[in-house]
Amino acid sequence: MSNKKQNRDFCGRVRREFLWQTGAGFGAVALSSLLEADGFFGSKAMGDDNLSSANPLAVKPPHFAPKAKSVIFLFMYGGPSHIDTFDEKPDMNGKDGQTITVKTFGRGGHRNQGRIVEPRWKFKKYGECGKSVSDLFPNLGTCVDDIAFLHSMTADSPIHGSAMLMMNSGKILSGSPALGSWVNYGLGTVNQNLPGFVVMLDPTGGPISGAKNWSSGYMPATYAGTVLRSKGTPILDLTPPEGTSREVQRTMLDTLGEINGRHLSSNAENADLAARISSYELAYKMQEHAPEATDLSDEDEETTKLYGLDNPKTEDFARRCMIARRLVERGVRCIQLYSGGNHNDANWDAHGDLEKNHNKHAGATDQPIAALLKDLKRRGMLDSTLVVWGGEFGRQPTAEYAKGTGRDHNSYGFTMWMAGGGIKGGVSVGSTDELGSTAVEKPLHVKNLHATILNQLGLDPNRLSYFYSGLDQKLVGVEHVDPIQDVIA
Amino acid sequence: MMLAFDFPETDISCEARFLTTQPAQALTMLNSDWMQMQARNLFARIKLEVGDDLAAQTRRALELCISREPLDEDVDELMALTNRLVNEHNLEQSKAREAMCLVALNLNQFLYLD
């Protein structure tokens, strides 16, 4: 891999070379200290942190006292229909098949009218707050008093690739760090023996944009998400081969570190080399600590039944939710679980048969997610664990094709929810129009969601920045973004 | 192996491979059966090419892996590793030398082109 390709410095040289080339001397020294004070040179985080002497993942203090220590992002990939799940639209009842004038924008392009697809599930009221939830989520319905619903979410793109990148990294173009990278950059990781940012994909495959969704972007690669497999052993090759004891491996790694270290000293600006050295150290520690973290055999039967580990329909997501809880217990900061993967009906992207699609995916996730919330609560962990649910966008009230129930993408208005981590329970914020086509009351942007997540973790979203390419980059962008105060307890 | 190293989706065009650095890659490079086999093959080749002398073997291993004249310090380092594995960890001589080859195959200089 060419060094030049990976070089992220603005003028293609490190700051030392810049100084030599502009005439080293006292003048240059004075200039450099002036420029350093102005933050002209790369962020300190990009400087020496990658070398083995300093740890980029060392615990850092938050900006203020946090409510949450960890975040679990339940990513419903493909875009669940808010109209059929948590955003009840009684006005649509009885109007199935009617053509209506409504502006929509999906993969089918801009449209001015469409054929209404009535919600295919009935809604019931749940909890003390009396929240209406569709029959797709009977178990989650019983948790509504702990959940804050965001009904007026908006995003910038109705196309999977860019929408995924926006939901994960705050930008529709690739190259920016993901939420988990920001969290680990801001707070470090509590448990140095496990990755600080874990991603668990659906067995059918990963989402569009792939690894860019959990990339560290312009930050050191040590902040990137680590993918754990959901089928079979979560981590491949976790055990050293026979005949290689832990001590033998340690000796080999020490040698590897020595030789790599010599090579690194003449290639100091290549962040990937240093990241790779760190990844070996993390791998060494994970061999000892990850098996226990991902091994569910010490979970009692009541718990496994609660999540639905014994039911083939819910088994996969149940397993991943249980592992997520265990990882939180062990100090992992950010865990992302993907419900749905690959393409079309392997995820929530219901362009074809809406009922078949959502019955399948809600059927697989409703019980495990409700169990996760209940389990976190009874273990006294819910207050310090932020749970986020949603996809990269929602779906349209009108049909995509001349026939069928399939709904196209909708980023003009959709629903997400949050629970735990200092979030108010039993509340709903914002609303869409009577068809669920656009956010009308208190529109919220993905940036507001990100701001809220950072805020609950004790980080000021408008202050947490990483200097890159001449700008103090922030997850929420250049403008001031407020967390969603209405859901903060 | 391919999945660990960001094998792209084959149903869409991929103008440039997106690269990640992950501990899972380190685990694959150290522990997988396939890498064990590669280390064994490398050792067999080296033995054939330069004989049984440890110094010559470590030099040849580095030459093959990094495609240039190795630093003396690195040759010494690998020799010291092999001897430590035999003397302190009681590995069989041939196993220790295969481990040395595995380390050579894990070097950053092998994986990354400068």
Coordinates of C-alpha atoms in Angstrom, one line a residue:
Chain A
M1 CA 0.0 0.0 0.0
S2 CA 1.6 3.3 -1.1
N3 CA 2.5 5.7 1.6
K4 CA 1.5 8.5 -0.6
K5 CA -2.0 7.2 -1.0
Q6 CA -2.6 7.0 2.7
N7 CA -0.8 10.3 3.5
R8 CA -3.4 12.6 5.0
D9 CA -1.2 15.6 5.6
F10 CA -2.2 18.7 3.8
C11 CA 1.0 19.4 1.9
G12 CA 2.2 15.9 1.7
R13 CA 5.0 16.2 4.2
V14 CA 5.3 16.0 8.0
R15 CA 5.8 19.2 10.0
R16 CA 9.5 18.5 10.6
E17 CA 10.1 18.3 6.9
F18 CA 8.1 21.5 6.4
L19 CA 10.4 23.3 8.8
W20 CA 13.6 21.9 7.3
Q21 CA 12.5 22.9 3.8
T22 CA 11.5 26.4 4.8
G23 CA 14.9 27.0 6.3
A24 CA 15.7 25.6 9.7
G25 CA 17.0 28.1 12.2
F26 CA 15.9 30.2 15.1
G27 CA 13.4 32.0 12.8
A28 CA 11.8 28.7 11.9
V29 CA 11.7 27.6 15.5
A30 CA 10.0 30.8 16.5
L31 CA 7.6 30.5 13.6
S32 CA 6.8 26.9 14.4
S33 CA 6.0 27.7 18.0
L34 CA 3.7 30.6 16.9
L35 CA 2.0 28.3 14.4
E36 CA 1.8 25.5 16.9
A37 CA 0.0 27.8 19.4
D38 CA -2.4 28.7 16.6
G39 CA -3.1 25.0 16.1
F40 CA -1.6 25.2 12.6
F41 CA 0.0 21.8 12.8
G42 CA -1.8 18.5 13.1
S43 CA -3.7 17.7 16.2
K44 CA -1.7 16.3 19.0
A45 CA -3.9 13.2 18.7
M46 CA -2.3 12.5 15.4
G47 CA 1.2 13.1 16.5
D48 CA 2.9 10.7 18.8
D49 CA -0.1 8.8 20.0
N50 CA 0.3 6.0 17.6
L51 CA 3.6 4.9 18.9
S52 CA 3.6 2.1 21.4
S53 CA 4.8 4.5 24.2
A54 CA 1.5 6.5 24.2
N55 CA -1.9 4.9 24.1
P56 CA -4.5 6.6 21.9
L57 CA -7.2 4.7 23.7
A58 CA -6.1 5.6 27.2
V59 CA -9.1 6.8 29.3
K60 CA -9.7 10.5 28.9
P61 CA -12.0 12.7 31.0
P62 CA -15.3 13.7 29.6
H63 CA -16.2 17.4 29.2
F64 CA -18.8 17.1 32.0
A65 CA -20.3 14.4 34.2
P66 CA -21.8 11.8 31.9
K67 CA -25.1 9.9 32.3
A68 CA -24.0 7.0 30.0
K69 CA -20.8 5.0 29.9
S70 CA -21.6 3.1 26.8
V71 CA -23.9 3.2 23.8
I72 CA -25.5 0.3 22.0
F73 CA -26.8 1.3 18.6
L74 CA -29.4 -1.1 17.2
F75 CA -29.1 -0.4 13.5
M76 CA -32.2 -1.5 11.6
Y77 CA -30.5 -1.5 8.2
G78 CA -32.5 -0.9 5.1
G79 CA -34.9 1.6 6.7
P80 CA -37.8 0.4 8.8
S81 CA -41.2 1.9 8.0
H82 CA -42.1 4.3 10.8
I83 CA -45.7 4.3 9.6
D84 CA -46.0 0.5 10.3
T85 CA -44.1 0.5 13.6
F86 CA -44.1 3.4 16.0
D87 CA -45.6 6.4 14.1
E88 CA -49.3 5.6 14.0
K89 CA -51.2 7.4 11.2
P90 CA -55.0 6.8 11.9
D91 CA -55.8 9.1 9.0
M92 CA -54.5 6.5 6.5
N93 CA -57.0 3.9 7.7
G94 CA -59.6 3.1 5.0
K95 CA -57.6 5.0 2.3
D96 CA -55.6 2.0 1.0
G97 CA -55.2 2.3 -2.7
Q98 CA -56.2 5.9 -3.0
T99 CA -54.1 8.2 -5.1
I100 CA -53.0 11.3 -3.2
T101 CA -50.9 14.3 -3.8
V102 CA -47.8 14.1 -1.7
K103 CA -44.1 15.0 -2.4
T104 CA -41.8 12.1 -1.9
F105 CA -38.2 11.4 -2.8
G106 CA -36.7 7.9 -2.8
R107 CA -34.7 5.8 -5.0
G108 CA -37.5 6.2 -7.6
G109 CA -36.7 9.9 -7.7
H110 CA -38.9 12.8 -6.9
R111 CA -42.7 12.2 -7.1
N112 CA -45.7 14.4 -6.5
Q113 CA -48.3 11.8 -6.0
G114 CA -48.7 8.2 -5.1
R115 CA -51.0 5.3 -4.1
I116 CA -51.5 5.1 -0.4
V117 CA -50.4 1.9 1.3
E118 CA -52.3 1.7 4.5
P119 CA -50.4 0.4 7.6
R120 CA -50.6 -3.3 7.4
W121 CA -50.6 -3.8 11.2
K122 CA -52.9 -2.7 14.0
F123 CA -51.7 -0.4 16.7
K124 CA -52.3 -0.8 20.5
K125 CA -51.6 1.5 23.4
Y126 CA -49.0 0.4 25.9
G127 CA -47.6 1.5 29.2
E128 CA -48.5 4.4 31.5
C129 CA -47.6 6.8 28.8
G130 CA -50.2 5.2 26.5
K131 CA -47.9 5.0 23.5
S132 CA -49.3 3.5 20.3
V133 CA -47.1 0.7 19.0
S134 CA -47.9 -1.6 16.1
D135 CA -48.4 -5.3 16.4
L136 CA -44.9 -5.8 15.0
F137 CA -43.5 -5.0 18.4
P138 CA -45.6 -6.5 21.1
N139 CA -42.6 -7.0 23.4
L140 CA -41.1 -3.6 22.9
G141 CA -44.6 -2.2 23.6
T142 CA -44.1 -3.3 27.2
C143 CA -41.0 -1.1 27.4
V144 CA -42.4 2.2 26.2
D145 CA -42.2 3.8 29.6
D146 CA -38.5 3.6 29.3
I147 CA -38.3 4.8 25.7
A148 CA -38.2 8.3 24.1
F149 CA -39.5 8.3 20.5
L150 CA -38.2 10.7 17.9
H151 CA -40.8 11.0 15.3
S152 CA -39.5 13.9 13.3
M153 CA -36.1 12.6 12.3
T154 CA -34.7 13.8 8.9
A155 CA -31.6 13.0 7.0
D156 CA -29.9 14.4 3.9
S157 CA -30.1 11.4 1.6
P158 CA -32.7 8.8 0.7
I159 CA -30.1 6.5 -0.8
H160 CA -28.6 3.7 1.3
G161 CA -24.9 4.3 0.7
S162 CA -24.9 8.0 1.6
A163 CA -27.6 7.6 4.2
M164 CA -25.6 4.9 6.0
L165 CA -22.6 7.1 6.0
M166 CA -24.6 10.0 7.4
M167 CA -26.2 8.0 10.2
N168 CA -22.8 6.5 11.1
S169 CA -20.4 9.3 10.5
G170 CA -22.4 12.5 10.1
K171 CA -21.5 13.1 6.5
I172 CA -22.9 11.7 3.3
L173 CA -19.5 11.3 1.7
S174 CA -17.1 8.7 3.0
G175 CA -13.9 9.5 4.9
S176 CA -15.2 10.7 8.2
P177 CA -14.9 8.8 11.5
A178 CA -17.9 6.9 12.7
L179 CA -19.7 7.6 15.9
G180 CA -17.8 4.9 17.8
S181 CA -14.5 6.4 16.7
W182 CA -15.6 9.8 18.0
V183 CA -16.6 8.2 21.3
N184 CA -13.4 6.4 21.7
Y185 CA -11.4 9.4 20.6
G186 CA -13.2 11.6 23.2
L187 CA -13.3 9.2 26.1
G188 CA -10.7 6.4 25.5
T189 CA -11.7 2.9 26.3
V190 CA -12.3 1.5 29.8
N191 CA -11.2 -2.0 29.1
Q192 CA -7.8 -2.1 27.3
N193 CA -8.2 -5.8 26.6
L194 CA -11.2 -5.4 24.3
P195 CA -11.8 -3.1 21.4
G196 CA -13.6 0.1 22.3
F197 CA -15.8 0.1 19.3
V198 CA -17.5 -3.2 18.3
V199 CA -19.7 -3.9 15.3
M200 CA -21.7 -7.1 15.0
L201 CA -23.1 -7.7 11.5
D202 CA -26.2 -9.6 10.4
P203 CA -25.4 -13.2 9.3
T204 CA -26.6 -12.4 5.8
G205 CA -23.8 -9.9 5.3
G206 CA -22.8 -6.3 5.8
P207 CA -24.6 -3.1 4.9
I208 CA -23.9 -0.9 1.8
S209 CA -20.8 1.2 2.3
G210 CA -19.3 -1.7 4.2
A211 CA -16.4 -1.0 6.5
K212 CA -16.7 2.7 5.8
N213 CA -19.6 2.7 8.2
W214 CA -17.3 2.0 11.1
S215 CA -14.2 3.5 9.8
S216 CA -12.0 5.9 11.8
G217 CA -11.9 8.2 8.8
Y218 CA -9.1 10.7 9.2
M219 CA -8.4 9.6 12.8
P220 CA -5.8 7.0 13.7
A221 CA -6.9 3.5 12.6
T222 CA -6.9 2.4 16.2
Y223 CA -10.3 4.1 16.6
A224 CA -12.0 2.1 13.9
G225 CA -14.7 -0.4 14.7
T226 CA -13.8 -4.1 15.2
V227 CA -16.2 -6.5 13.6
L228 CA -17.2 -9.5 15.5
R229 CA -18.9 -12.4 13.7
S230 CA -22.3 -13.4 14.7
K231 CA -22.2 -17.0 13.4
G232 CA -19.9 -19.5 15.0
T233 CA -17.1 -18.1 17.1
P234 CA -17.4 -14.3 17.3
I235 CA -13.7 -13.9 16.5
L236 CA -11.9 -16.1 14.1
D237 CA -8.5 -17.5 15.0
L238 CA -8.8 -16.4 18.6
T239 CA -6.8 -19.4 19.8
P240 CA -3.1 -19.7 19.1
P241 CA -2.2 -22.9 17.3
E242 CA -1.1 -26.0 19.2
G243 CA 2.4 -25.7 20.5
T244 CA 2.3 -21.9 20.7
S245 CA 1.9 -21.1 24.4
R246 CA 1.0 -17.6 25.5
E247 CA 4.6 -17.0 26.5
V248 CA 5.9 -18.2 23.1
Q249 CA 3.5 -15.8 21.4
R250 CA 4.5 -13.0 23.6
T251 CA 8.2 -13.5 22.7
M252 CA 7.3 -13.6 19.0
L253 CA 5.3 -10.4 19.3
D254 CA 8.1 -8.7 21.2
T255 CA 10.4 -9.5 18.3
L256 CA 7.9 -8.4 15.8
G257 CA 7.5 -5.1 17.7
E258 CA 11.2 -4.5 17.7
I259 CA 11.6 -4.9 14.0
N260 CA 8.4 -3.1 13.2
G261 CA 9.5 -0.3 15.6
R262 CA 12.8 0.2 13.7
H263 CA 10.9 0.4 10.5
L264 CA 8.4 2.8 11.9
S265 CA 11.0 5.2 13.0
S266 CA 11.9 5.9 9.4
N267 CA 8.3 6.0 8.4
A268 CA 6.8 8.0 11.3
E269 CA 4.1 9.7 9.3
N270 CA 2.5 6.5 8.2
A271 CA -0.4 6.1 10.7
D272 CA -1.3 2.7 9.4
L273 CA 2.0 1.1 10.4
A274 CA 1.6 2.3 14.0
A275 CA -2.0 1.2 14.0
R276 CA -1.0 -2.2 12.9
I277 CA 1.5 -2.5 15.7
S278 CA -1.2 -1.5 18.2
S279 CA -3.6 -4.0 16.6
Y280 CA -1.2 -6.8 17.4
E281 CA -1.1 -5.8 21.0
L282 CA -4.9 -5.6 21.2
A283 CA -5.1 -9.0 19.4
Y284 CA -2.8 -10.5 22.1
K285 CA -5.0 -9.2 24.9
M286 CA -8.2 -10.2 23.1
Q287 CA -7.1 -13.8 22.9
E288 CA -7.2 -13.9 26.7
H289 CA -10.2 -11.7 27.4
A290 CA -12.6 -11.9 24.4
P291 CA -13.5 -15.6 24.7
E292 CA -15.0 -15.0 28.1
A293 CA -16.8 -11.9 27.0
T294 CA -18.5 -13.6 24.1
D295 CA -19.2 -16.9 25.7
L296 CA -22.8 -17.2 26.7
S297 CA -22.6 -20.5 28.6
D298 CA -22.6 -18.8 32.0
E299 CA -25.9 -17.0 31.3
D300 CA -28.8 -18.6 33.2
E301 CA -31.7 -20.2 31.5
E302 CA -34.2 -17.6 32.4
T303 CA -32.1 -15.0 30.7
T304 CA -31.5 -16.9 27.6
K305 CA -35.2 -17.6 27.3
L306 CA -36.0 -13.9 27.9
Y307 CA -33.9 -12.9 24.9
G308 CA -35.2 -15.8 22.8
L309 CA -31.9 -17.6 22.4
D310 CA -33.8 -20.9 22.3
N311 CA -36.0 -19.8 19.3
P312 CA -34.4 -20.2 15.9
K313 CA -36.3 -17.1 14.7
T314 CA -34.8 -14.8 17.4
E315 CA -31.6 -16.7 18.2
D316 CA -29.2 -14.7 16.1
F317 CA -30.2 -11.2 17.3
A318 CA -30.7 -12.6 20.9
R319 CA -27.1 -13.8 20.8
R320 CA -25.8 -10.5 19.7
C321 CA -27.9 -8.5 22.2
M322 CA -26.6 -10.7 25.0
I323 CA -23.0 -10.2 23.8
A324 CA -23.6 -6.5 23.6
R325 CA -24.7 -6.4 27.2
R326 CA -21.7 -8.4 28.3
L327 CA -19.4 -6.1 26.4
V328 CA -21.0 -3.1 28.1
E329 CA -20.4 -4.9 31.4
R330 CA -16.8 -5.2 30.5
G331 CA -16.4 -1.5 29.5
V332 CA -16.8 -1.5 25.8
R333 CA -17.8 2.1 24.8
C334 CA -19.7 1.7 21.6
I335 CA -21.4 -1.4 20.2
Q336 CA -23.4 -1.5 17.0
L337 CA -25.6 -4.3 16.1
Y338 CA -27.0 -4.5 12.5
S339 CA -30.4 -6.0 12.0
G340 CA -30.5 -7.0 8.4
G341 CA -27.7 -7.1 5.9
N342 CA -27.0 -7.8 2.3
H343 CA -29.7 -6.6 0.0
N344 CA -33.5 -6.3 -0.4
D345 CA -35.5 -8.5 1.9
A346 CA -32.5 -9.7 3.8
N347 CA -32.8 -6.3 5.6
W348 CA -35.6 -3.8 6.4
D349 CA -35.6 -2.4 2.8
A350 CA -39.2 -3.3 2.0
H351 CA -39.6 -2.4 -1.6
G352 CA -41.4 -5.6 -2.4
D353 CA -43.7 -7.3 0.1
L354 CA -43.9 -5.0 3.1
E355 CA -45.7 -7.5 5.3
K356 CA -43.3 -10.4 4.7
N357 CA -40.3 -8.2 5.2
H358 CA -41.3 -6.4 8.4
N359 CA -42.9 -9.5 9.9
K360 CA -39.6 -11.3 9.4
H361 CA -37.3 -8.6 10.8
A362 CA -39.5 -7.4 13.6
G363 CA -40.2 -11.0 14.4
A364 CA -36.4 -11.6 14.8
T365 CA -35.7 -8.5 16.8
D366 CA -38.7 -7.5 18.9
Q367 CA -38.2 -10.0 21.7
P368 CA -34.4 -9.7 22.0
I369 CA -34.4 -5.9 22.1
A370 CA -37.2 -5.8 24.7
A371 CA -35.2 -8.3 26.7
L372 CA -32.1 -6.2 26.4
L373 CA -33.8 -3.2 27.8
K374 CA -35.4 -5.3 30.6
D375 CA -32.1 -7.1 31.4
L376 CA -30.1 -3.8 31.5
K377 CA -32.8 -2.3 33.7
R378 CA -32.9 -5.1 36.2
R379 CA -29.1 -5.3 36.4
G380 CA -29.1 -1.5 37.2
M381 CA -27.3 -0.8 33.9
L382 CA -30.0 1.0 32.0
D383 CA -29.2 4.4 33.5
S384 CA -25.6 4.2 32.3
T385 CA -26.2 2.5 29.0
L386 CA -27.6 4.5 26.1
V387 CA -29.6 2.4 23.6
V388 CA -30.5 3.8 20.2
W389 CA -32.8 2.2 17.7
G390 CA -33.3 3.0 14.0
G391 CA -32.3 2.8 10.5
E392 CA -30.7 5.2 8.0
F393 CA -34.1 6.5 7.0
G394 CA -37.8 5.5 7.0
R395 CA -40.3 4.7 4.3
Q396 CA -42.9 6.5 2.2
P397 CA -46.6 6.4 2.8
T398 CA -47.2 5.7 -0.8
A399 CA -46.4 2.6 -2.9
E400 CA -43.2 2.4 -4.9
Y401 CA -44.7 0.4 -7.8
A402 CA -48.0 0.1 -9.6
K403 CA -48.8 -3.0 -7.6
G404 CA -47.8 -4.2 -4.2
T405 CA -47.2 -2.9 -0.7
G406 CA -43.5 -2.0 -1.1
R407 CA -42.5 1.4 0.2
D408 CA -39.6 3.5 -1.1
H409 CA -37.1 5.2 1.1
N410 CA -38.0 8.3 3.1
S411 CA -35.5 10.7 4.6
Y412 CA -38.0 13.6 4.9
G413 CA -39.4 12.1 8.1
F414 CA -38.9 8.9 10.1
T415 CA -38.8 7.5 13.6
M416 CA -35.9 6.5 15.8
W417 CA -35.9 5.9 19.6
M418 CA -33.6 6.1 22.5
A419 CA -33.6 4.6 25.9
G420 CA -31.4 4.5 29.0
G421 CA -28.3 6.6 29.6
G422 CA -30.2 9.5 31.1
I423 CA -32.9 9.6 28.4
K424 CA -36.5 10.3 29.6
G425 CA -38.9 7.4 29.3
G426 CA -42.4 7.4 28.0
V427 CA -42.0 10.5 25.8
S428 CA -42.4 11.2 22.1
V429 CA -40.8 14.2 20.4
G430 CA -41.8 15.7 17.1
S431 CA -44.3 14.5 14.5
T432 CA -44.7 13.9 10.8
D433 CA -47.7 14.9 8.7
E434 CA -50.9 12.9 8.7
L435 CA -49.4 10.5 6.2
G436 CA -46.0 10.2 7.7
S437 CA -44.4 11.6 4.6
T438 CA -42.5 14.6 6.2
A439 CA -41.4 15.8 9.6
V440 CA -43.6 18.8 10.4
E441 CA -43.4 19.4 14.1
K442 CA -39.9 20.0 15.6
P443 CA -37.9 18.5 12.8
L444 CA -34.8 16.8 14.0
H445 CA -31.7 16.0 12.0
V446 CA -29.3 13.1 12.3
K447 CA -26.9 15.7 13.7
N448 CA -29.2 16.3 16.6
L449 CA -29.2 12.6 17.3
H450 CA -25.5 12.5 17.3
A451 CA -25.3 15.6 19.5
T452 CA -27.6 13.9 22.0
I453 CA -25.5 10.7 22.0
L454 CA -22.3 12.5 22.7
N455 CA -24.0 14.7 25.3
Q456 CA -25.2 11.7 27.3
L457 CA -21.7 10.3 27.2
G458 CA -20.4 13.5 28.8
L459 CA -19.0 15.1 25.6
D460 CA -20.0 18.5 24.3
P461 CA -20.8 17.9 20.6
N462 CA -19.8 21.4 19.7
R463 CA -16.5 21.1 21.5
L464 CA -15.3 17.6 20.6
S465 CA -13.1 18.2 17.6
Y466 CA -10.3 16.7 15.7
F467 CA -8.1 18.9 13.6
Y468 CA -7.8 17.7 10.1
S469 CA -7.5 19.3 6.7
G470 CA -7.3 22.8 8.0
L471 CA -10.5 22.5 10.1
D472 CA -11.5 21.5 13.6
Q473 CA -13.7 18.6 12.4
K474 CA -16.7 17.7 14.5
L475 CA -19.1 14.8 14.3
V476 CA -21.9 17.3 14.1
G477 CA -20.3 19.5 11.5
V478 CA -19.3 23.2 11.5
E479 CA -22.5 24.7 12.8
H480 CA -23.6 24.6 16.4
V481 CA -26.0 21.7 16.9
D482 CA -28.1 21.2 20.0
P483 CA -28.8 17.9 21.6
I484 CA -32.5 17.0 21.8
Q485 CA -33.3 18.6 25.1
D486 CA -36.8 17.2 25.2
V487 CA -35.6 13.7 25.7
I488 CA -32.9 14.4 28.2
A489 CA -34.0 13.7 31.8
Chain B
M1 CA -8.2 -14.5 5.1
M2 CA -9.9 -12.5 2.3
L3 CA -12.7 -11.4 4.6
A4 CA -10.3 -10.2 7.3
F5 CA -8.5 -8.1 4.8
D6 CA -11.5 -6.2 3.4
F7 CA -12.6 -8.4 0.5
P8 CA -14.9 -6.1 -1.4
E9 CA -18.5 -6.9 -2.4
T10 CA -18.3 -8.5 -5.9
D11 CA -21.7 -7.2 -7.2
I12 CA -20.8 -3.6 -7.3
S13 CA -17.8 -1.9 -8.9
C14 CA -15.0 -1.1 -6.5
E15 CA -12.7 1.7 -7.8
A16 CA -10.3 1.5 -4.9
R17 CA -10.3 -1.1 -2.1
F18 CA -11.1 0.4 1.3
L19 CA -8.5 -0.7 3.8
T20 CA -8.9 -1.2 7.5
T21 CA -6.6 -2.1 10.3
Q22 CA -8.1 -4.6 12.7
P23 CA -7.0 -6.8 15.5
A24 CA -8.9 -9.6 13.7
Q25 CA -6.3 -9.3 10.9
A26 CA -3.5 -9.7 13.4
L27 CA -5.2 -12.8 14.8
T28 CA -5.5 -14.3 11.4
M29 CA -1.9 -13.5 10.5
L30 CA -0.7 -15.1 13.7
N31 CA -3.0 -18.0 14.4
S32 CA -4.7 -19.2 11.3
D33 CA -4.0 -22.7 9.9
W34 CA -3.2 -21.1 6.5
M35 CA -0.5 -18.8 7.9
Q36 CA 1.0 -21.8 9.8
M37 CA 1.3 -23.5 6.5
Q38 CA 2.8 -20.5 4.8
A39 CA 5.4 -20.3 7.6
R40 CA 6.3 -24.0 7.2
N41 CA 6.6 -23.6 3.4
L42 CA 8.8 -20.6 3.8
F43 CA 11.1 -22.5 6.1
A44 CA 11.3 -25.4 3.8
R45 CA 12.2 -23.1 0.9
I46 CA 14.8 -21.3 3.0
K47 CA 16.4 -24.6 4.1
L48 CA 16.7 -25.7 0.5
E49 CA 18.2 -22.4 -0.6
V50 CA 20.7 -21.6 2.2
G51 CA 21.1 -24.8 4.2
D52 CA 20.9 -25.2 8.0
D53 CA 22.9 -22.2 9.3
L54 CA 20.6 -20.0 11.4
A55 CA 22.2 -16.7 10.4
A56 CA 21.8 -17.5 6.7
Q57 CA 18.3 -18.7 7.2
T58 CA 17.1 -15.6 9.1
R59 CA 18.8 -13.3 6.5
R60 CA 17.2 -15.2 3.7
A61 CA 13.8 -15.1 5.4
L62 CA 14.0 -11.3 5.7
E63 CA 15.3 -10.9 2.2
L64 CA 12.3 -12.9 0.8
C65 CA 9.8 -11.1 2.9
I66 CA 10.9 -7.5 2.5
S67 CA 12.6 -7.8 -0.9
R68 CA 15.7 -5.9 0.1
E69 CA 18.9 -6.1 2.0
P70 CA 17.8 -6.6 5.7
L71 CA 19.2 -4.5 8.5
D72 CA 21.8 -6.4 10.6
E73 CA 19.9 -5.6 13.7
D74 CA 16.8 -7.3 12.3
V75 CA 18.7 -10.4 11.3
D76 CA 20.2 -10.6 14.8
E77 CA 16.7 -10.0 16.3
L78 CA 15.3 -13.0 14.5
M79 CA 18.2 -15.2 15.4
A80 CA 17.8 -14.2 19.0
L81 CA 14.1 -15.0 18.8
T82 CA 14.9 -18.5 17.5
N83 CA 17.4 -19.2 20.2
R84 CA 15.1 -17.9 22.9
L85 CA 12.3 -20.2 21.7
V86 CA 14.6 -23.2 21.8
N87 CA 16.5 -22.4 25.0
E88 CA 13.9 -20.7 27.2
H89 CA 10.6 -22.1 25.8
N90 CA 11.8 -25.6 24.9
L91 CA 10.6 -25.5 21.3
E92 CA 12.0 -28.0 18.9
Q93 CA 14.6 -26.4 16.6
S94 CA 12.5 -26.8 13.5
K95 CA 9.4 -25.5 15.2
A96 CA 11.3 -22.5 16.5
R97 CA 12.6 -21.7 13.0
E98 CA 9.1 -22.0 11.6
A99 CA 8.0 -19.5 14.2
M100 CA 10.7 -17.2 13.1
C101 CA 9.4 -17.5 9.6
L102 CA 5.9 -16.7 10.8
V103 CA 7.2 -13.5 12.4
A104 CA 8.9 -12.5 9.2
L105 CA 5.6 -13.0 7.4
N106 CA 3.9 -10.7 9.9
L107 CA 6.3 -7.8 9.5
N108 CA 4.8 -4.5 8.4
Q109 CA 7.4 -4.4 5.8
F110 CA 6.0 -7.5 4.3
L111 CA 2.4 -6.3 4.3
Y112 CA 2.9 -2.7 3.3
L113 CA 4.8 -1.4 0.3
D114 CA 6.7 1.8 1.0

